[in-house]
Amino acid sequence: MFCVSAARLTALASHQPILPPSVSTRVAVMRFLGDGRSRVPNINTINTLITKTGAKGLAGNASVLGKAMFYLKRGNPVGAIAEIDKILPEISDDALKRFAVGIRLRARNDLLDMKESALKVHGGITELEVSDIRAALRDDYKVLEAASPGCWLFELAVAEYRLYEGCAKDAYDSFRLVEKSIQEYILSLKKPSPSQALHGTDNHASLVLAFQLSRAPPPNVPKVSSKILDEAIKGIVEGYSTKEATLAFKKDLGAALTDEEVVELVYIFEAAHIRHHFHDYFPLHEDYRGWGSERANAAKGTLASHSTSSVFLDDKLLASIRTSVPHQPFYAGEDELRRFMSSDHKDLIAELRHTFGSGPKTSLAKSEDAYFDALKAVENSPMSADAAGSAAYPVSQNDICLCLAHQLLYRTRVNIAVALTQLDRLEEAVPILDGVINADEYIYMWRALLARGEANKRFGHIGKSDEDFRQLLQLKRITSADA
């Protein structure tokens, strides 16, 4: 039997040097997803860096931002804001400065949520304190808006804040412009370099280095079964291009750093250059479950494929595979095969397939089941960053970009309808929401149901409103407080 599987060919091709489109499309996906999925900085290494650098220079400034990121990830927005306020006047690098303001903006948003919740409790907080936080947030949005011309992802964030503040007309106009930009972006995905349609995509060394680090197997991962593949992985991770980029990165930082410290700074600079720190459009945890339709589940599957996934075959399964593969490699006579191998063929694999066929894709005997089960596990696994040397990787990231753009288009249209509802243009709002809901693809459908329920309620269509609210209740997650 002769069977050359795409999964097995990818094993050798995937650990070739990263293709430039692989990096740019990955950056585009990460910018869409926001910083909710980014790693938590190693605070011990960060503190060591701050002590070593005195919080001065590129490395020192970045270290303080790493500490602010840690506080933000750990639910301490006050600590994050304090770190940013302390270092912001000293930052000269544009990317780091923009990153600092973005972290502070997210921290102030979190703080505002906390204070508004406390405001509902008698004596919890004064309205003046909440007003001060809103004013500070407004200033941060203005700073980032000036630093992000043409970035419709950020324009969406600004429009949502305007809607929150009650500026429905301004928000509506902004949402319409964002809607047009998203539609143009979706059309641009048919071009070779879709990531360039996102504002400010660059080629900073940290983006490539962080990608290389993501391809290195963690210490607790079992060694790969193939010696050739194992050497290929080491060759890429420890290769000349990676070492050269690391040395250049260290030189730019102008500080004597350990490898562990460099890794931490690489991820901080990567976050700064991805420019995703101002939003969390695709939260991992919400009060409502995701929409469960077939189309929405397909979208969820596409988004989930961004997370790298490894398929490990333990020794027991490998032993079963070795014994299950037929000893006779071709379903052809030995003489016929010898004649073929001695002939002059330029493309041996192609000619072999043409002459003998590619072989069956399913087991022909019970003894082959283990082999084909393992093969299916590999072939059905999401394409990870390991495959960045394959031209198929940027194509897969392109598909994710398309899916994310459609989801944000639904989000924008829901916001348009909410703004129209606030402007009492209900006859325009409801059809827009009908379109989003009937598409049956929006993962965060609870937003559309809530908006349509409110619009129909104001319209006087109580029966339709109740129906939407009943569906909304079915999506709500049950918490201990509800019980």
CSV table of C-alpha atoms in Angstrom, one decimal:
chain,number,residue,atom,x,y,z
A,1,MET,CA,0.0,0.0,0.0
A,2,PHE,CA,1.3,3.4,-0.9
A,3,CYS,CA,-0.2,6.5,0.8
A,4,VAL,CA,1.5,9.9,1.0
A,5,SER,CA,-0.6,11.9,3.4
A,6,ALA,CA,-0.7,15.7,3.5
A,7,ALA,CA,-0.2,15.5,7.3
A,8,ARG,CA,3.0,13.6,6.9
A,9,LEU,CA,4.4,15.8,4.1
A,10,THR,CA,3.6,18.8,6.3
A,11,ALA,CA,5.7,17.4,9.1
A,12,LEU,CA,8.8,18.0,7.1
A,13,ALA,CA,7.7,21.2,5.4
A,14,SER,CA,6.3,22.8,8.5
A,15,HIS,CA,9.6,23.4,10.2
A,16,GLN,CA,11.1,25.3,7.3
A,17,PRO,CA,11.8,29.0,8.0
A,18,ILE,CA,8.8,31.2,8.6
A,19,LEU,CA,7.2,32.7,5.5
A,20,PRO,CA,6.6,36.5,5.8
A,21,PRO,CA,2.9,36.1,5.1
A,22,SER,CA,2.7,33.7,8.0
A,23,VAL,CA,3.9,36.4,10.4
A,24,SER,CA,1.7,39.2,8.9
A,25,THR,CA,-1.5,37.1,8.8
A,26,ARG,CA,-0.9,35.8,12.4
A,27,VAL,CA,-0.5,39.5,13.6
A,28,ALA,CA,-3.7,40.4,11.9
A,29,VAL,CA,-5.6,37.5,13.6
A,30,MET,CA,-4.1,38.5,17.0
A,31,ARG,CA,-5.0,42.1,16.6
A,32,PHE,CA,-8.6,41.0,15.9
A,33,LEU,CA,-8.8,38.8,18.9
A,34,GLY,CA,-7.5,41.5,21.4
A,35,ASP,CA,-5.3,41.0,24.4
A,36,GLY,CA,-7.7,38.8,26.3
A,37,ARG,CA,-5.8,35.7,25.0
A,38,SER,CA,-2.2,37.1,25.5
A,39,ARG,CA,0.1,35.5,28.0
A,40,VAL,CA,0.5,36.8,31.6
A,41,PRO,CA,4.0,38.2,32.1
A,42,ASN,CA,6.4,36.4,34.4
A,43,ILE,CA,6.4,38.9,37.3
A,44,ASN,CA,9.6,37.5,38.8
A,45,THR,CA,11.6,38.1,35.6
A,46,ILE,CA,9.9,41.5,35.2
A,47,ASN,CA,10.9,42.6,38.7
A,48,THR,CA,14.5,41.4,38.0
A,49,LEU,CA,14.5,43.4,34.8
A,50,ILE,CA,13.3,46.6,36.5
A,51,THR,CA,16.0,46.3,39.2
A,52,LYS,CA,18.7,45.6,36.6
A,53,THR,CA,17.7,48.5,34.3
A,54,GLY,CA,16.4,50.9,36.8
A,55,ALA,CA,13.3,51.2,34.7
A,56,LYS,CA,15.4,53.2,32.2
A,57,GLY,CA,15.8,52.8,28.4
A,58,LEU,CA,13.9,50.6,26.1
A,59,ALA,CA,14.3,47.5,28.2
A,60,GLY,CA,13.5,49.3,31.5
A,61,ASN,CA,10.4,51.1,30.0
A,62,ALA,CA,9.1,47.8,28.5
A,63,SER,CA,9.6,46.0,31.9
A,64,VAL,CA,7.4,48.5,33.7
A,65,LEU,CA,4.8,48.0,31.0
A,66,GLY,CA,5.1,44.3,31.6
A,67,LYS,CA,4.4,44.9,35.3
A,68,ALA,CA,1.3,47.0,34.4
A,69,MET,CA,0.1,44.2,32.1
A,70,PHE,CA,0.5,41.7,35.0
A,71,TYR,CA,-1.6,43.9,37.3
A,72,LEU,CA,-4.2,44.3,34.6
A,73,LYS,CA,-4.4,40.5,34.0
A,74,ARG,CA,-4.7,39.9,37.7
A,75,GLY,CA,-7.6,42.2,38.2
A,76,ASN,CA,-5.7,45.2,39.8
A,77,PRO,CA,-6.5,48.1,37.5
A,78,VAL,CA,-5.4,50.7,40.1
A,79,GLY,CA,-1.9,49.1,40.2
A,80,ALA,CA,-1.7,49.1,36.4
A,81,ILE,CA,-2.7,52.7,36.1
A,82,ALA,CA,-0.1,53.7,38.8
A,83,GLU,CA,2.7,51.9,36.9
A,84,ILE,CA,1.7,53.6,33.6
A,85,ASP,CA,1.5,57.1,35.1
A,86,LYS,CA,4.9,56.6,36.6
A,87,ILE,CA,6.7,55.7,33.4
A,88,LEU,CA,4.7,57.3,30.6
A,89,PRO,CA,6.5,60.7,30.5
A,90,GLU,CA,9.8,58.9,30.1
A,91,ILE,CA,8.8,56.7,27.2
A,92,SER,CA,10.2,57.9,23.8
A,93,ASP,CA,9.5,54.8,21.7
A,94,ASP,CA,6.2,55.4,19.8
A,95,ALA,CA,5.1,51.7,19.9
A,96,LEU,CA,5.7,51.5,23.7
A,97,LYS,CA,4.0,54.8,24.3
A,98,ARG,CA,0.9,53.8,22.4
A,99,PHE,CA,1.0,50.5,24.3
A,100,ALA,CA,1.2,52.3,27.6
A,101,VAL,CA,-1.8,54.4,26.9
A,102,GLY,CA,-3.7,51.3,25.7
A,103,ILE,CA,-3.0,49.4,28.9
A,104,ARG,CA,-4.1,52.4,30.9
A,105,LEU,CA,-7.3,52.7,28.8
A,106,ARG,CA,-8.2,49.0,29.5
A,107,ALA,CA,-7.4,49.5,33.2
A,108,ARG,CA,-9.6,52.5,33.4
A,109,ASN,CA,-12.4,50.7,31.6
A,110,ASP,CA,-12.1,47.9,34.2
A,111,LEU,CA,-12.0,50.4,37.0
A,112,LEU,CA,-15.1,52.1,35.7
A,113,ASP,CA,-17.0,48.9,35.6
A,114,MET,CA,-16.0,48.2,39.3
A,115,LYS,CA,-16.9,51.8,40.4
A,116,GLU,CA,-20.3,51.7,38.5
A,117,SER,CA,-21.1,48.5,40.3
A,118,ALA,CA,-20.2,50.0,43.6
A,119,LEU,CA,-22.3,53.1,42.8
A,120,LYS,CA,-25.4,50.9,42.9
A,121,VAL,CA,-24.7,50.1,46.5
A,122,HIS,CA,-25.7,52.9,48.8
A,123,GLY,CA,-22.7,54.9,50.0
A,124,GLY,CA,-20.3,52.8,47.8
A,125,ILE,CA,-18.9,55.6,45.8
A,126,THR,CA,-19.8,59.1,44.6
A,127,GLU,CA,-20.9,60.0,41.1
A,128,LEU,CA,-18.1,62.5,41.0
A,129,GLU,CA,-15.5,59.7,41.2
A,130,VAL,CA,-17.2,57.9,38.3
A,131,SER,CA,-17.3,61.1,36.3
A,132,ASP,CA,-13.5,61.7,36.9
A,133,ILE,CA,-12.8,58.2,35.5
A,134,ARG,CA,-15.0,58.8,32.5
A,135,ALA,CA,-13.2,62.0,31.8
A,136,ALA,CA,-9.8,60.3,32.1
A,137,LEU,CA,-11.0,57.5,29.7
A,138,ARG,CA,-12.1,60.1,27.2
A,139,ASP,CA,-8.6,61.6,27.2
A,140,ASP,CA,-7.0,58.2,26.7
A,141,TYR,CA,-9.3,57.5,23.7
A,142,LYS,CA,-8.3,60.9,22.2
A,143,VAL,CA,-4.6,60.1,22.6
A,144,LEU,CA,-4.9,56.7,21.0
A,145,GLU,CA,-7.2,58.0,18.2
A,146,ALA,CA,-4.5,60.5,17.2
A,147,ALA,CA,-1.9,57.6,17.2
A,148,SER,CA,-4.1,55.2,15.2
A,149,PRO,CA,-5.3,57.1,12.1
A,150,GLY,CA,-7.2,54.8,9.7
A,151,CYS,CA,-7.5,51.9,12.2
A,152,TRP,CA,-11.2,50.9,12.0
A,153,LEU,CA,-10.7,48.5,14.9
A,154,PHE,CA,-9.9,51.4,17.1
A,155,GLU,CA,-12.6,53.6,15.5
A,156,LEU,CA,-15.1,50.9,16.5
A,157,ALA,CA,-13.9,51.1,20.1
A,158,VAL,CA,-14.2,54.9,20.1
A,159,ALA,CA,-17.7,54.7,18.6
A,160,GLU,CA,-18.8,52.2,21.3
A,161,TYR,CA,-17.6,54.6,24.0
A,162,ARG,CA,-19.5,57.4,22.5
A,163,LEU,CA,-22.6,55.2,22.5
A,164,TYR,CA,-22.0,54.4,26.2
A,165,GLU,CA,-21.8,58.2,26.9
A,166,GLY,CA,-25.1,58.8,25.2
A,167,CYS,CA,-23.8,60.5,22.1
A,168,ALA,CA,-26.1,58.4,19.9
A,169,LYS,CA,-25.9,60.5,16.7
A,170,ASP,CA,-22.1,60.8,16.7
A,171,ALA,CA,-21.8,57.1,17.5
A,172,TYR,CA,-24.2,56.2,14.7
A,173,ASP,CA,-22.2,58.2,12.1
A,174,SER,CA,-19.0,56.5,13.3
A,175,PHE,CA,-20.5,53.0,13.2
A,176,ARG,CA,-21.6,53.5,9.6
A,177,LEU,CA,-18.1,54.4,8.6
A,178,VAL,CA,-16.7,51.4,10.5
A,179,GLU,CA,-19.3,49.2,8.7
A,180,LYS,CA,-18.1,50.4,5.4
A,181,SER,CA,-14.4,49.8,6.4
A,182,ILE,CA,-15.2,46.2,7.5
A,183,GLN,CA,-17.0,45.5,4.2
A,184,GLU,CA,-14.0,46.8,2.3
A,185,TYR,CA,-11.6,44.8,4.4
A,186,ILE,CA,-13.6,41.6,3.7
A,187,LEU,CA,-13.3,42.3,0.0
A,188,SER,CA,-9.5,42.9,0.4
A,189,LEU,CA,-9.1,39.4,1.8
A,190,LYS,CA,-9.1,38.1,-1.7
A,191,LYS,CA,-5.8,39.9,-2.3
A,192,PRO,CA,-2.4,38.3,-1.5
A,193,SER,CA,-1.6,40.4,1.6
A,194,PRO,CA,-4.9,40.8,3.5
A,195,SER,CA,-3.1,41.8,6.8
A,196,GLN,CA,-2.0,45.1,5.1
A,197,ALA,CA,-5.6,46.2,5.2
A,198,LEU,CA,-5.3,46.6,8.9
A,199,HIS,CA,-3.7,49.8,10.0
A,200,GLY,CA,0.0,49.8,11.1
A,201,THR,CA,1.1,46.2,10.5
A,202,ASP,CA,4.9,46.3,10.7
A,203,ASN,CA,7.8,43.9,10.7
A,204,HIS,CA,9.4,44.5,14.0
A,205,ALA,CA,11.9,41.8,15.1
A,206,SER,CA,9.8,40.9,18.1
A,207,LEU,CA,6.9,39.7,15.9
A,208,VAL,CA,9.2,37.1,14.2
A,209,LEU,CA,11.0,36.2,17.4
A,210,ALA,CA,7.8,35.6,19.3
A,211,PHE,CA,6.5,33.5,16.5
A,212,GLN,CA,9.7,31.4,16.7
A,213,LEU,CA,9.3,31.0,20.4
A,214,SER,CA,5.8,29.8,19.9
A,215,ARG,CA,7.1,27.0,17.7
A,216,ALA,CA,9.6,25.7,20.3
A,217,PRO,CA,8.2,22.7,22.1
A,218,PRO,CA,7.6,23.3,25.9
A,219,PRO,CA,10.0,21.4,28.3
A,220,ASN,CA,7.2,19.0,29.3
A,221,VAL,CA,6.3,17.9,25.8
A,222,PRO,CA,7.3,14.4,24.8
A,223,LYS,CA,10.1,14.2,22.3
A,224,VAL,CA,8.9,13.7,18.7
A,225,SER,CA,9.1,10.2,17.4
A,226,SER,CA,11.0,11.2,14.3
A,227,LYS,CA,14.7,12.0,14.6
A,228,ILE,CA,14.6,13.9,11.4
A,229,LEU,CA,11.7,16.0,12.5
A,230,ASP,CA,13.3,16.6,15.9
A,231,GLU,CA,16.5,17.9,14.3
A,232,ALA,CA,14.4,20.0,11.9
A,233,ILE,CA,12.7,21.7,14.9
A,234,LYS,CA,15.9,22.3,16.7
A,235,GLY,CA,17.5,23.6,13.5
A,236,ILE,CA,14.8,26.3,13.1
A,237,VAL,CA,14.5,27.3,16.8
A,238,GLU,CA,18.3,27.4,17.2
A,239,GLY,CA,19.2,28.2,13.7
A,240,TYR,CA,21.3,31.1,12.4
A,241,SER,CA,18.4,33.4,11.4
A,242,THR,CA,16.8,33.0,14.9
A,243,LYS,CA,20.1,33.7,16.7
A,244,GLU,CA,20.9,36.6,14.4
A,245,ALA,CA,17.5,38.2,15.1
A,246,THR,CA,17.9,37.6,18.8
A,247,LEU,CA,21.3,39.3,18.9
A,248,ALA,CA,19.9,42.2,16.9
A,249,PHE,CA,17.0,42.5,19.3
A,250,LYS,CA,19.4,42.5,22.3
A,251,LYS,CA,21.6,45.1,20.7
A,252,ASP,CA,18.6,47.4,20.1
A,253,LEU,CA,17.7,47.1,23.8
A,254,GLY,CA,21.2,48.2,24.8
A,255,ALA,CA,21.4,46.0,28.0
A,256,ALA,CA,23.1,42.8,29.1
A,257,LEU,CA,20.2,40.4,29.4
A,258,THR,CA,19.7,36.7,30.1
A,259,ASP,CA,17.8,34.5,27.6
A,260,GLU,CA,14.9,34.4,30.0
A,261,GLU,CA,14.8,38.2,30.2
A,262,VAL,CA,15.0,38.5,26.4
A,263,VAL,CA,12.0,36.2,26.0
A,264,GLU,CA,9.9,38.3,28.4
A,265,LEU,CA,10.8,41.5,26.6
A,266,VAL,CA,10.1,39.9,23.2
A,267,TYR,CA,6.5,39.2,24.2
A,268,ILE,CA,6.1,42.7,25.6
A,269,PHE,CA,7.3,44.3,22.4
A,270,GLU,CA,5.2,41.9,20.3
A,271,ALA,CA,2.1,43.1,22.2
A,272,ALA,CA,3.1,46.7,21.6
A,273,HIS,CA,3.5,46.1,17.8
A,274,ILE,CA,0.4,44.0,17.4
A,275,ARG,CA,-1.7,47.0,18.7
A,276,HIS,CA,-4.5,44.9,20.1
A,277,HIS,CA,-4.4,46.2,23.7
A,278,PHE,CA,-7.4,48.6,23.5
A,279,HIS,CA,-10.2,46.0,23.1
A,280,ASP,CA,-11.6,42.6,23.9
A,281,TYR,CA,-14.1,42.1,21.2
A,282,PHE,CA,-14.0,38.3,21.5
A,283,PRO,CA,-14.1,37.7,25.3
A,284,LEU,CA,-13.6,34.2,26.6
A,285,HIS,CA,-16.0,34.6,29.5
A,286,GLU,CA,-19.4,36.3,29.5
A,287,ASP,CA,-22.7,36.2,31.3
A,288,TYR,CA,-24.3,34.6,28.2
A,289,ARG,CA,-23.4,31.5,26.3
A,290,GLY,CA,-22.5,31.6,22.6
A,291,TRP,CA,-25.1,31.0,20.0
A,292,GLY,CA,-25.5,27.3,19.2
A,293,SER,CA,-26.5,27.3,15.6
A,294,GLU,CA,-24.6,25.2,13.0
A,295,ARG,CA,-23.2,28.3,11.4
A,296,ALA,CA,-22.2,29.9,14.7
A,297,ASN,CA,-20.5,26.7,15.8
A,298,ALA,CA,-18.6,26.6,12.5
A,299,ALA,CA,-17.4,30.1,13.3
A,300,LYS,CA,-16.4,29.0,16.8
A,301,GLY,CA,-14.4,26.2,15.3
A,302,THR,CA,-12.6,28.6,12.9
A,303,LEU,CA,-11.7,30.9,15.8
A,304,ALA,CA,-10.6,27.9,18.0
A,305,SER,CA,-8.2,26.8,15.2
A,306,HIS,CA,-6.0,29.9,16.0
A,307,SER,CA,-4.9,28.3,19.2
A,308,THR,CA,-2.1,26.0,18.5
A,309,SER,CA,-2.9,22.3,19.1
A,310,SER,CA,-0.5,19.4,19.2
A,311,VAL,CA,-1.3,15.8,18.6
A,312,PHE,CA,0.9,13.5,20.6
A,313,LEU,CA,1.2,9.8,20.0
A,314,ASP,CA,2.4,7.8,23.0
A,315,ASP,CA,4.7,4.9,22.8
A,316,LYS,CA,1.9,2.3,23.1
A,317,LEU,CA,0.0,3.8,20.2
A,318,LEU,CA,3.2,4.2,18.2
A,319,ALA,CA,3.9,0.5,18.7
A,320,SER,CA,0.4,-0.4,17.5
A,321,ILE,CA,0.9,1.7,14.4
A,322,ARG,CA,4.3,0.1,13.6
A,323,THR,CA,2.7,-3.4,13.8
A,324,SER,CA,-0.5,-2.4,12.0
A,325,VAL,CA,1.1,-1.0,8.8
A,326,PRO,CA,1.2,-3.7,6.2
A,327,HIS,CA,4.6,-5.2,5.6
A,328,GLN,CA,3.9,-5.3,1.8
A,329,PRO,CA,4.3,-1.5,0.9
A,330,PHE,CA,2.7,-1.7,-2.6
A,331,TYR,CA,-0.2,-3.6,-4.0
A,332,ALA,CA,1.8,-4.5,-7.0
A,333,GLY,CA,4.3,-7.2,-8.0
A,334,GLU,CA,7.9,-6.9,-6.9
A,335,ASP,CA,9.2,-7.2,-10.5
A,336,GLU,CA,6.9,-4.4,-11.7
A,337,LEU,CA,8.0,-2.2,-8.9
A,338,ARG,CA,11.7,-2.8,-9.6
A,339,ARG,CA,11.2,-1.9,-13.3
A,340,PHE,CA,9.5,1.3,-12.3
A,341,MET,CA,12.3,2.3,-9.8
A,342,SER,CA,15.0,1.7,-12.4
A,343,SER,CA,13.3,3.9,-15.0
A,344,ASP,CA,14.1,7.6,-15.5
A,345,HIS,CA,11.3,9.7,-13.8
A,346,LYS,CA,11.7,13.4,-13.0
A,347,ASP,CA,9.0,13.4,-10.4
A,348,LEU,CA,9.2,10.1,-8.8
A,349,ILE,CA,6.3,10.6,-6.3
A,350,ALA,CA,3.9,11.9,-8.9
A,351,GLU,CA,4.7,9.1,-11.3
A,352,LEU,CA,4.4,6.5,-8.5
A,353,ARG,CA,1.0,7.8,-7.7
A,354,HIS,CA,0.0,7.8,-11.4
A,355,THR,CA,1.2,4.2,-11.9
A,356,PHE,CA,0.1,2.5,-8.6
A,357,GLY,CA,-2.4,4.9,-7.2
A,358,SER,CA,-2.2,6.8,-3.9
A,359,GLY,CA,-3.4,3.9,-1.9
A,360,PRO,CA,-6.6,3.5,0.2
A,361,LYS,CA,-7.6,6.2,2.8
A,362,THR,CA,-9.3,3.7,5.1
A,363,SER,CA,-8.1,0.5,6.7
A,364,LEU,CA,-8.5,-2.7,4.6
A,365,ALA,CA,-8.0,-5.0,7.6
A,366,LYS,CA,-8.6,-4.9,11.3
A,367,SER,CA,-4.9,-4.7,12.0
A,368,GLU,CA,-4.7,-1.3,10.2
A,369,ASP,CA,-7.3,0.5,12.4
A,370,ALA,CA,-4.7,1.9,14.9
A,371,TYR,CA,-2.7,3.4,12.1
A,372,PHE,CA,-5.6,5.1,10.4
A,373,ASP,CA,-7.0,6.4,13.7
A,374,ALA,CA,-3.7,8.1,14.4
A,375,LEU,CA,-3.5,9.5,10.9
A,376,LYS,CA,-7.0,11.0,11.2
A,377,ALA,CA,-6.0,12.5,14.6
A,378,VAL,CA,-3.1,14.3,12.9
A,379,GLU,CA,-5.0,15.4,9.8
A,380,ASN,CA,-8.0,16.7,11.7
A,381,SER,CA,-6.0,18.7,14.2
A,382,PRO,CA,-5.9,22.5,13.7
A,383,MET,CA,-2.9,23.9,11.8
A,384,SER,CA,-0.6,25.3,14.4
A,385,ALA,CA,2.2,27.9,14.2
A,386,ASP,CA,4.6,24.9,13.6
A,387,ALA,CA,3.3,25.0,10.0
A,388,ALA,CA,4.4,28.5,9.4
A,389,GLY,CA,6.9,27.3,6.8
A,390,SER,CA,4.0,26.0,4.7
A,391,ALA,CA,2.1,28.2,2.3
A,392,ALA,CA,-1.1,26.6,3.7
A,393,TYR,CA,-0.6,28.4,7.1
A,394,PRO,CA,-1.2,32.0,5.9
A,395,VAL,CA,-4.2,30.7,4.0
A,396,SER,CA,-5.6,29.3,7.2
A,397,GLN,CA,-5.0,32.5,9.0
A,398,ASN,CA,-6.7,34.4,6.2
A,399,ASP,CA,-9.8,32.3,6.8
A,400,ILE,CA,-9.7,33.2,10.4
A,401,CYS,CA,-9.4,36.9,9.5
A,402,LEU,CA,-12.5,36.5,7.3
A,403,CYS,CA,-14.5,34.9,10.0
A,404,LEU,CA,-13.5,37.5,12.6
A,405,ALA,CA,-14.3,40.3,10.3
A,406,HIS,CA,-17.8,38.9,9.7
A,407,GLN,CA,-18.3,38.7,13.5
A,408,LEU,CA,-17.2,42.3,13.9
A,409,LEU,CA,-19.6,43.3,11.1
A,410,TYR,CA,-22.5,41.8,13.1
A,411,ARG,CA,-21.3,43.5,16.2
A,412,THR,CA,-21.2,46.9,14.4
A,413,ARG,CA,-24.6,46.4,13.0
A,414,VAL,CA,-26.0,45.6,16.4
A,415,ASN,CA,-24.4,48.8,17.6
A,416,ILE,CA,-25.9,50.7,14.7
A,417,ALA,CA,-29.4,49.4,15.7
A,418,VAL,CA,-28.8,50.4,19.4
A,419,ALA,CA,-27.9,53.9,18.3
A,420,LEU,CA,-31.0,54.1,16.1
A,421,THR,CA,-33.1,52.9,19.0
A,422,GLN,CA,-31.7,55.7,21.2
A,423,LEU,CA,-32.5,58.1,18.4
A,424,ASP,CA,-36.1,56.8,18.2
A,425,ARG,CA,-35.6,55.5,14.7
A,426,LEU,CA,-37.1,52.2,15.6
A,427,GLU,CA,-38.4,51.4,12.1
A,428,GLU,CA,-34.8,51.4,10.9
A,429,ALA,CA,-33.3,49.6,13.9
A,430,VAL,CA,-35.5,46.5,13.9
A,431,PRO,CA,-34.8,45.3,10.3
A,432,ILE,CA,-31.1,45.6,10.9
A,433,LEU,CA,-31.3,43.4,14.0
A,434,ASP,CA,-33.6,41.0,12.0
A,435,GLY,CA,-30.8,40.7,9.4
A,436,VAL,CA,-28.2,39.8,12.1
A,437,ILE,CA,-30.4,37.3,13.8
A,438,ASN,CA,-31.6,35.6,10.6
A,439,ALA,CA,-28.0,35.2,9.4
A,440,ASP,CA,-27.8,32.7,12.4
A,441,GLU,CA,-24.0,33.1,12.5
A,442,TYR,CA,-23.3,35.7,15.2
A,443,ILE,CA,-21.5,34.0,18.1
A,444,TYR,CA,-22.6,36.7,20.6
A,445,MET,CA,-26.2,36.6,19.5
A,446,TRP,CA,-27.3,37.6,23.0
A,447,ARG,CA,-26.4,41.2,22.0
A,448,ALA,CA,-28.7,41.2,19.0
A,449,LEU,CA,-31.6,39.6,21.0
A,450,LEU,CA,-31.2,42.1,23.8
A,451,ALA,CA,-31.1,45.0,21.3
A,452,ARG,CA,-34.2,43.8,19.4
A,453,GLY,CA,-36.1,43.0,22.5
A,454,GLU,CA,-35.5,46.6,23.7
A,455,ALA,CA,-36.4,48.1,20.3
A,456,ASN,CA,-39.6,46.1,20.0
A,457,LYS,CA,-40.6,47.0,23.5
A,458,ARG,CA,-40.2,50.7,22.7
A,459,PHE,CA,-42.1,50.1,19.4
A,460,GLY,CA,-45.0,48.6,21.4
A,461,HIS,CA,-44.5,45.1,20.0
A,462,ILE,CA,-44.7,43.5,23.5
A,463,GLY,CA,-45.2,39.9,22.2
A,464,LYS,CA,-42.1,40.0,19.9
A,465,SER,CA,-40.1,41.7,22.7
A,466,ASP,CA,-41.0,38.9,25.2
A,467,GLU,CA,-40.0,36.3,22.7
A,468,ASP,CA,-36.5,37.8,22.4
A,469,PHE,CA,-36.2,38.1,26.1
A,470,ARG,CA,-37.2,34.5,26.6
A,471,GLN,CA,-34.4,33.4,24.2
A,472,LEU,CA,-32.0,35.7,26.0
A,473,LEU,CA,-32.9,34.1,29.3
A,474,GLN,CA,-32.1,30.7,27.9
A,475,LEU,CA,-28.6,31.9,26.9
A,476,LYS,CA,-27.8,33.3,30.3
A,477,ARG,CA,-25.3,31.4,32.3
A,478,ILE,CA,-26.5,30.2,35.7
A,479,THR,CA,-24.4,31.5,38.6
A,480,SER,CA,-24.4,30.8,42.3
A,481,ALA,CA,-26.0,34.2,42.8
A,482,ASP,CA,-28.9,33.2,40.4
A,483,ALA,CA,-29.4,29.9,42.2
